[in-house]
PDB file of C-alpha atoms in Angstrom:
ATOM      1  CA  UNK A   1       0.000   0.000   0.000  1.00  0.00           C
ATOM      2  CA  UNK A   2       1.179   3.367  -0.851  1.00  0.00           C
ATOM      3  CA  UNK A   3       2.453   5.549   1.812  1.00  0.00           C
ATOM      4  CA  UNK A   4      -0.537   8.300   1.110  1.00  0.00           C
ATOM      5  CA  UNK A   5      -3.113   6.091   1.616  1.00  0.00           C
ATOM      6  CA  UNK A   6      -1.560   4.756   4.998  1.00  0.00           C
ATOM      7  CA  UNK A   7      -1.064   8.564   6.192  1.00  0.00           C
ATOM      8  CA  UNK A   8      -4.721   9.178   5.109  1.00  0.00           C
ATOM      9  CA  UNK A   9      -6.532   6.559   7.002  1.00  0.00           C
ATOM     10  CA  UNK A  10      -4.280   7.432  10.255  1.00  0.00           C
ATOM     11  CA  UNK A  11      -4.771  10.642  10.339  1.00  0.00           C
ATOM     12  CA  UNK A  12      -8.930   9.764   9.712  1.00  0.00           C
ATOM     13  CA  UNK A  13      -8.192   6.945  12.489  1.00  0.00           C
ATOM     14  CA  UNK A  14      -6.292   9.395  14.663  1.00  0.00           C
ATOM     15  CA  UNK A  15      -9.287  12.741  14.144  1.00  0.00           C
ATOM     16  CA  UNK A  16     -12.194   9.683  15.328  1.00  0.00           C
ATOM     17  CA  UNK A  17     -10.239   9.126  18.113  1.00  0.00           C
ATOM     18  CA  UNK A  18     -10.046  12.333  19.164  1.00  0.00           C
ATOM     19  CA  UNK A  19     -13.338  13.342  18.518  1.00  0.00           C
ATOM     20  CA  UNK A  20     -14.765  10.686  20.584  1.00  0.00           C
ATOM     21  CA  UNK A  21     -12.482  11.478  23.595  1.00  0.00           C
ATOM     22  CA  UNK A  22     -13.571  14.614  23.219  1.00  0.00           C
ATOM     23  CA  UNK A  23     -17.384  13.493  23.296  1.00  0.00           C
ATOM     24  CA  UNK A  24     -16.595  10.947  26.301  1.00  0.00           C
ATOM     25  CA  UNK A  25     -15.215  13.598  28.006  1.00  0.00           C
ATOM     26  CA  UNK A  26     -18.670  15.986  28.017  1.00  0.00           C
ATOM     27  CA  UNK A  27     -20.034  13.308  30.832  1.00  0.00           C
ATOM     28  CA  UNK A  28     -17.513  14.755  32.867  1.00  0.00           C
ATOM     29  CA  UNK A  29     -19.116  16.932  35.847  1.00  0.00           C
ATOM     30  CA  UNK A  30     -18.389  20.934  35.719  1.00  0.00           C
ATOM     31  CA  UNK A  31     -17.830  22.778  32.329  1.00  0.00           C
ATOM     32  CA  UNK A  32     -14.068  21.721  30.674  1.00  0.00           C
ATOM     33  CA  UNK A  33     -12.450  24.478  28.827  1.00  0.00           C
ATOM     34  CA  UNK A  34     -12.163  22.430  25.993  1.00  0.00           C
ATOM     35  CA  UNK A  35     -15.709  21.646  24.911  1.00  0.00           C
ATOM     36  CA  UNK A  36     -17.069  25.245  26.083  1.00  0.00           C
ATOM     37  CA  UNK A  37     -16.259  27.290  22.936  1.00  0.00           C
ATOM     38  CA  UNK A  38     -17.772  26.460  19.575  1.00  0.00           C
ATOM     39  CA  UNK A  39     -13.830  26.257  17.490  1.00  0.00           C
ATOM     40  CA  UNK A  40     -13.002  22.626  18.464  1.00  0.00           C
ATOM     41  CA  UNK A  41     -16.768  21.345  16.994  1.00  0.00           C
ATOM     42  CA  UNK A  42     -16.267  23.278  13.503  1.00  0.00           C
ATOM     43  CA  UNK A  43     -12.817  22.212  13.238  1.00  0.00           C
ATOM     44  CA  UNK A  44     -12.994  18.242  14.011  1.00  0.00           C
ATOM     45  CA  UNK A  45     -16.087  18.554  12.012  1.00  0.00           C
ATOM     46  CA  UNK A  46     -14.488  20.284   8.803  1.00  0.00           C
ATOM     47  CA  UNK A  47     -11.306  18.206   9.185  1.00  0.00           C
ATOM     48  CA  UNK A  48     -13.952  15.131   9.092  1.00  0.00           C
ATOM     49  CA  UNK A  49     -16.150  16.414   6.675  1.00  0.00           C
ATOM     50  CA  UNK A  50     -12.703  16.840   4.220  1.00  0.00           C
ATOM     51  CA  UNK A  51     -11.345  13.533   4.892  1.00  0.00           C
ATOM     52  CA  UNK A  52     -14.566  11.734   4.313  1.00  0.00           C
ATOM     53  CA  UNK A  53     -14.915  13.249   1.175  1.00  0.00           C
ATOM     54  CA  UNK A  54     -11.353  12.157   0.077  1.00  0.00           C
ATOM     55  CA  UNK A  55     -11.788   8.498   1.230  1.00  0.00           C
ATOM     56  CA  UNK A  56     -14.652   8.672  -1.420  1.00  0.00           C
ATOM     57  CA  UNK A  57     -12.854  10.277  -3.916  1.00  0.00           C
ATOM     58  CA  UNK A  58     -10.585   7.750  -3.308  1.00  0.00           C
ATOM     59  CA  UNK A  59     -12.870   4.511  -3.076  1.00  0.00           C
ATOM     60  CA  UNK A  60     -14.671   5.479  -5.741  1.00  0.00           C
ATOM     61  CA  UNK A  61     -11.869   5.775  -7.952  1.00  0.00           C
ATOM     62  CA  UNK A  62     -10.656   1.958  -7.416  1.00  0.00           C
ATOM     63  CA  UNK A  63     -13.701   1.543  -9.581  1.00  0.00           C
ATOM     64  CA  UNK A  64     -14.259  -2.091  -7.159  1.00  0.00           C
ATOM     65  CA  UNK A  65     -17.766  -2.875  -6.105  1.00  0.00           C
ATOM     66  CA  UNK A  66     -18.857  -3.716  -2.554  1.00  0.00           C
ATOM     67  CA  UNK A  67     -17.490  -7.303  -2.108  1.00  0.00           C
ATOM     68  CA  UNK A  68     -14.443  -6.259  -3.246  1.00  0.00           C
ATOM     69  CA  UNK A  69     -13.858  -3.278  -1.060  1.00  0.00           C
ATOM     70  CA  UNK A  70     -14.886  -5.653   1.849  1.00  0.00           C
ATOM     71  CA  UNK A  71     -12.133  -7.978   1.103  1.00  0.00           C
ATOM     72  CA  UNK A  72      -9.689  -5.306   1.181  1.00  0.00           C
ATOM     73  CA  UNK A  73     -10.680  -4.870   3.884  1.00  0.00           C
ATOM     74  CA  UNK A  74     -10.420  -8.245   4.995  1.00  0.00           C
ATOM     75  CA  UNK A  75      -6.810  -8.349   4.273  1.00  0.00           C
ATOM     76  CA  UNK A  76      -5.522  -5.558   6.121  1.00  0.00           C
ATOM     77  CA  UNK A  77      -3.804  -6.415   9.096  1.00  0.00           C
ATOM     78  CA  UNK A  78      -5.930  -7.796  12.477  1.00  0.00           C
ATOM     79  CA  UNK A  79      -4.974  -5.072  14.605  1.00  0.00           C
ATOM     80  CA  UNK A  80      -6.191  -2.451  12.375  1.00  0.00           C
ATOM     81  CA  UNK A  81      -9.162  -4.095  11.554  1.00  0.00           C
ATOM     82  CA  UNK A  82      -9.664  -4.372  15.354  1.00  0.00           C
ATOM     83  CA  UNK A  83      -8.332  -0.966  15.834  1.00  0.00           C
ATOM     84  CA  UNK A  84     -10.969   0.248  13.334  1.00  0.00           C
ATOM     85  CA  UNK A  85     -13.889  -1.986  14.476  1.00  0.00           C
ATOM     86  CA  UNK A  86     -13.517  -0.359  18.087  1.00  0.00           C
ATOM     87  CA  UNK A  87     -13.787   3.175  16.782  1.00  0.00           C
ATOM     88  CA  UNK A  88     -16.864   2.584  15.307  1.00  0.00           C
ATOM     89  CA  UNK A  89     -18.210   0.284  17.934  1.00  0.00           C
ATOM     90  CA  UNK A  90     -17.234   3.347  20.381  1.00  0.00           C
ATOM     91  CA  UNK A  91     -19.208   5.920  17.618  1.00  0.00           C
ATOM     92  CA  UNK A  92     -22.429   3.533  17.625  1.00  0.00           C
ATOM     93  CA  UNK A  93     -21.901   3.310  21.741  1.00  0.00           C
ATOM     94  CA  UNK A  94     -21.753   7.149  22.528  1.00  0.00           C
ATOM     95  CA  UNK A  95     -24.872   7.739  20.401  1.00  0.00           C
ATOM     96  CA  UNK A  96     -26.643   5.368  21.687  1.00  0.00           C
ATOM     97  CA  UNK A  97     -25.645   6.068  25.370  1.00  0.00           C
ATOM     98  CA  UNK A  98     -26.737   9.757  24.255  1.00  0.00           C
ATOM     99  CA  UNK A  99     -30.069   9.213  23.370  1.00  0.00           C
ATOM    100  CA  UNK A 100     -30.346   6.675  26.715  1.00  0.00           C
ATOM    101  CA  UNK A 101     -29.083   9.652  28.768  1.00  0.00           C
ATOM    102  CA  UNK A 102     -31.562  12.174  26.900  1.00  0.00           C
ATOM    103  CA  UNK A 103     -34.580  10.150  27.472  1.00  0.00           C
ATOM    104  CA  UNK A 104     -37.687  12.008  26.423  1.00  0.00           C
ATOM    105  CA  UNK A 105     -35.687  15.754  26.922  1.00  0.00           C
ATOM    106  CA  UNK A 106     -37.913  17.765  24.912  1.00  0.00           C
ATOM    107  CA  UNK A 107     -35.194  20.614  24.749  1.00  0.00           C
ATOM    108  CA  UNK A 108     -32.171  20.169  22.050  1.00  0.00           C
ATOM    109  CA  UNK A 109     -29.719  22.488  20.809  1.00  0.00           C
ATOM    110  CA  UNK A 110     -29.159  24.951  23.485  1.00  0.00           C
ATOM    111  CA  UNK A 111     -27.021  28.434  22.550  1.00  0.00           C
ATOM    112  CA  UNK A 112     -26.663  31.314  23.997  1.00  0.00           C
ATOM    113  CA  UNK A 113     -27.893  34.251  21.839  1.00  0.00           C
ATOM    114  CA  UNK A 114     -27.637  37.934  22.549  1.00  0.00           C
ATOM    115  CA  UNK A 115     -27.134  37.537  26.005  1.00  0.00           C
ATOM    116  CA  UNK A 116     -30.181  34.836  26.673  1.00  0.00           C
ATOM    117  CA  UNK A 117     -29.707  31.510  26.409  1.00  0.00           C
ATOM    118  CA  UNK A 118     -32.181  29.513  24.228  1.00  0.00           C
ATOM    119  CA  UNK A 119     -33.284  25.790  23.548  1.00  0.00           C
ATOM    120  CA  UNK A 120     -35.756  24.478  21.024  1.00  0.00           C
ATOM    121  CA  UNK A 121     -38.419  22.609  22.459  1.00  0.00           C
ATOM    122  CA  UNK A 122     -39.414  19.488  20.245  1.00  0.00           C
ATOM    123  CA  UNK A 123     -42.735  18.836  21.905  1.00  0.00           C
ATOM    124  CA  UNK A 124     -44.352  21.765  20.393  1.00  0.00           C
ATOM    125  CA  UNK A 125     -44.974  22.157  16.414  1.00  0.00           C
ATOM    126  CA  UNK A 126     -44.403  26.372  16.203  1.00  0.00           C
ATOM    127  CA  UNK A 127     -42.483  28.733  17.752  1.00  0.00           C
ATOM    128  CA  UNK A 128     -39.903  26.228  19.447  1.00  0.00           C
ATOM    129  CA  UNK A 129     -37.791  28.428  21.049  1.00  0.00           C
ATOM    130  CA  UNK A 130     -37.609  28.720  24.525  1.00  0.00           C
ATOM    131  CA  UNK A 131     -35.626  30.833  27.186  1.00  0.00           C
ATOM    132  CA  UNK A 132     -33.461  29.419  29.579  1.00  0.00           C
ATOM    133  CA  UNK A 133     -31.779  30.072  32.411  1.00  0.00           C
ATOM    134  CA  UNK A 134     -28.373  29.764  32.595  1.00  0.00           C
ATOM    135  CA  UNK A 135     -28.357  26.418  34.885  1.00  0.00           C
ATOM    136  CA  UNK A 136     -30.616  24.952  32.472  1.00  0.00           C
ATOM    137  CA  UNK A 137     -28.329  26.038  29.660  1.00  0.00           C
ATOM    138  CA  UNK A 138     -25.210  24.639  30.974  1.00  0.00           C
ATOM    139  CA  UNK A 139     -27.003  21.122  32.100  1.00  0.00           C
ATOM    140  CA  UNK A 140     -28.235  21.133  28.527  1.00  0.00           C
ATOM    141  CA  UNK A 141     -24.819  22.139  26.793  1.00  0.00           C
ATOM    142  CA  UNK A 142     -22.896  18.800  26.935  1.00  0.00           C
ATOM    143  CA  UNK A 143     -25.452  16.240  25.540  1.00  0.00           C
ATOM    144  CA  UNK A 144     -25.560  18.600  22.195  1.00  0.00           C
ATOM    145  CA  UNK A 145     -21.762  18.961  22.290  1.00  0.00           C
ATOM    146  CA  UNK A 146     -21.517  15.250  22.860  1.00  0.00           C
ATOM    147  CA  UNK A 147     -23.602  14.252  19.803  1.00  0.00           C
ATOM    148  CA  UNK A 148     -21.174  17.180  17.777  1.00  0.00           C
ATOM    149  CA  UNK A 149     -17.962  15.359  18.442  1.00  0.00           C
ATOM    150  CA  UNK A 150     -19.647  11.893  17.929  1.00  0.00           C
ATOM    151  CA  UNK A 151     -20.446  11.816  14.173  1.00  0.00           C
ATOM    152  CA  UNK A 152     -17.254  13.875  13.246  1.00  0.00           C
ATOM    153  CA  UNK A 153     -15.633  10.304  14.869  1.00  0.00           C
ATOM    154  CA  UNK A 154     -18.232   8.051  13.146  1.00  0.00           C
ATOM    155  CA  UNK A 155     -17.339   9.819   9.542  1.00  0.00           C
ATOM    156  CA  UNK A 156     -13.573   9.711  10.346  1.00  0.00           C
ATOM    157  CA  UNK A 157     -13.356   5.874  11.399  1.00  0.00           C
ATOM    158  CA  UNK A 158     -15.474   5.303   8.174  1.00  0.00           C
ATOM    159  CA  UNK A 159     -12.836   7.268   5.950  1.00  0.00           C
ATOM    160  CA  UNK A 160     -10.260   5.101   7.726  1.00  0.00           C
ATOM    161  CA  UNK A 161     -11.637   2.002   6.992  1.00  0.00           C
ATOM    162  CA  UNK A 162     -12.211   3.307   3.248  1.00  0.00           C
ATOM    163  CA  UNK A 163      -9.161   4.614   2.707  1.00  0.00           C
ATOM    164  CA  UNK A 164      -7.275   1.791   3.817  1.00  0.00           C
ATOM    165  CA  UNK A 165      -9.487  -0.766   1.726  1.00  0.00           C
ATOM    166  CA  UNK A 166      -8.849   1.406  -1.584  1.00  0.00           C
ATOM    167  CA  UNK A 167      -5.072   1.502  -0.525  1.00  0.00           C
ATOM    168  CA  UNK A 168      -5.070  -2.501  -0.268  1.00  0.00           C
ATOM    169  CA  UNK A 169      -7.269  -2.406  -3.591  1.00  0.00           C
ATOM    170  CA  UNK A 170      -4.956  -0.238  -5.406  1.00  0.00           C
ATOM    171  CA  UNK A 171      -1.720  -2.656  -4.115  1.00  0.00           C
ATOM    172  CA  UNK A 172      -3.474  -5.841  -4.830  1.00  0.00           C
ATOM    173  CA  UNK A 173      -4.211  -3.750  -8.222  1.00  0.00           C
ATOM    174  CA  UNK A 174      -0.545  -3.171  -8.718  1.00  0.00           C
ATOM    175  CA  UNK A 175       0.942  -6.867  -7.844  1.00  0.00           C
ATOM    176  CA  UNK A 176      -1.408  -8.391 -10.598  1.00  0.00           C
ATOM    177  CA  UNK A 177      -0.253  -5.494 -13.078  1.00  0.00           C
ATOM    178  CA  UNK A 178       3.344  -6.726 -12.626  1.00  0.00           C
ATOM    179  CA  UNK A 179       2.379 -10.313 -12.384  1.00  0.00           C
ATOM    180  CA  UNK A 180       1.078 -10.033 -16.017  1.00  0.00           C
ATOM    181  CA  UNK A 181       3.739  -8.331 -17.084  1.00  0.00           C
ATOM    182  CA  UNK A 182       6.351 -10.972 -15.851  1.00  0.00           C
ATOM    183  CA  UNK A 183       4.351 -13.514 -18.374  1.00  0.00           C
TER     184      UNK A 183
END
């Protein structure tokens, strides 16, 4: 495999994992300096976004259907097929954990705007905003936050694992080129 491809799916590998630390640590009591500011959610989520979009590029042009890219997969080494399989088993976990935690909370999204802090409430079909107070707000804030760091994880463990099965497609690819050559 070429050296791209393995940088590619580590750094995808290496973005998950920090993402869901990141969302693991929002059950944390208190507010962490970290999570409080809106920066580290755009940028693991652009940084995800981008190297989602590349692993596609990428699978896509191997040109191999489905059973194909799952045999690549397959053949890449245990440990990061294990390595892999956790990150997304540790994705599907936190959001499902989430939505345990959240029960039937009929307020989502909370953000502070012009001084007030506001929720939407789901139980209600118009005018879903609601005010908070700031208590409210700040028991609210992590279970949005975690769900923000979550999926940026969940699409960067899925560009890892596509990325790497295109690089193993693309070698595999390569060794049959020069096997036909050689005859």
């Amino acid at each position: 495999m070429r050296r791209s491809f393995m940088l590619h799916g580590g750094a995808a590998a290496a973005l998950s994992a920090a993402a869901l630390v990141l969302a693991a640590l929002t059950w944390l009591p208190g507010a962490l300096p970290l999570i409080e500011p809106a920066w580290p959610m755009v940028t693991v989520f652009c940084l995800a976004l981008l190297l989602f979009l590349a692993a596609l590029a990428r699978q896509f042009a191997t040109g191999a259907d489905r059973s194909a890219q799952w045999q690549a997969f397959r053949c890449l080494p245990g440990r990061v097929q294990a390595g892999l399989g956790f990150l997304l088993a540790s994705s599907a976990v936190i959001i499902v954990l989430g939505f345990v935690a959240a029960g039937d909370q009929r307020l989502q999204d909370a953000e502070a705007r012009e001084g007030r802090y506001v929720a939407y409430d789901t139980s209600v079909p118009t005018d879903r905003a609601v005010e908070l107070t700031r208590d409210e707000y700040l028991a609210l804030l992590p279970s949005g936050r975690r769900m923000m760091f979550v999926v940026p994880g969940l699409l960067s463990a899925t560009a890892a694992a596509l990325v790497l099965a295109a690089g193993e497609l693309r070698r595999a690819d390569a060794a049959s080129a020069v096997r036909r050559r050689r005859r």
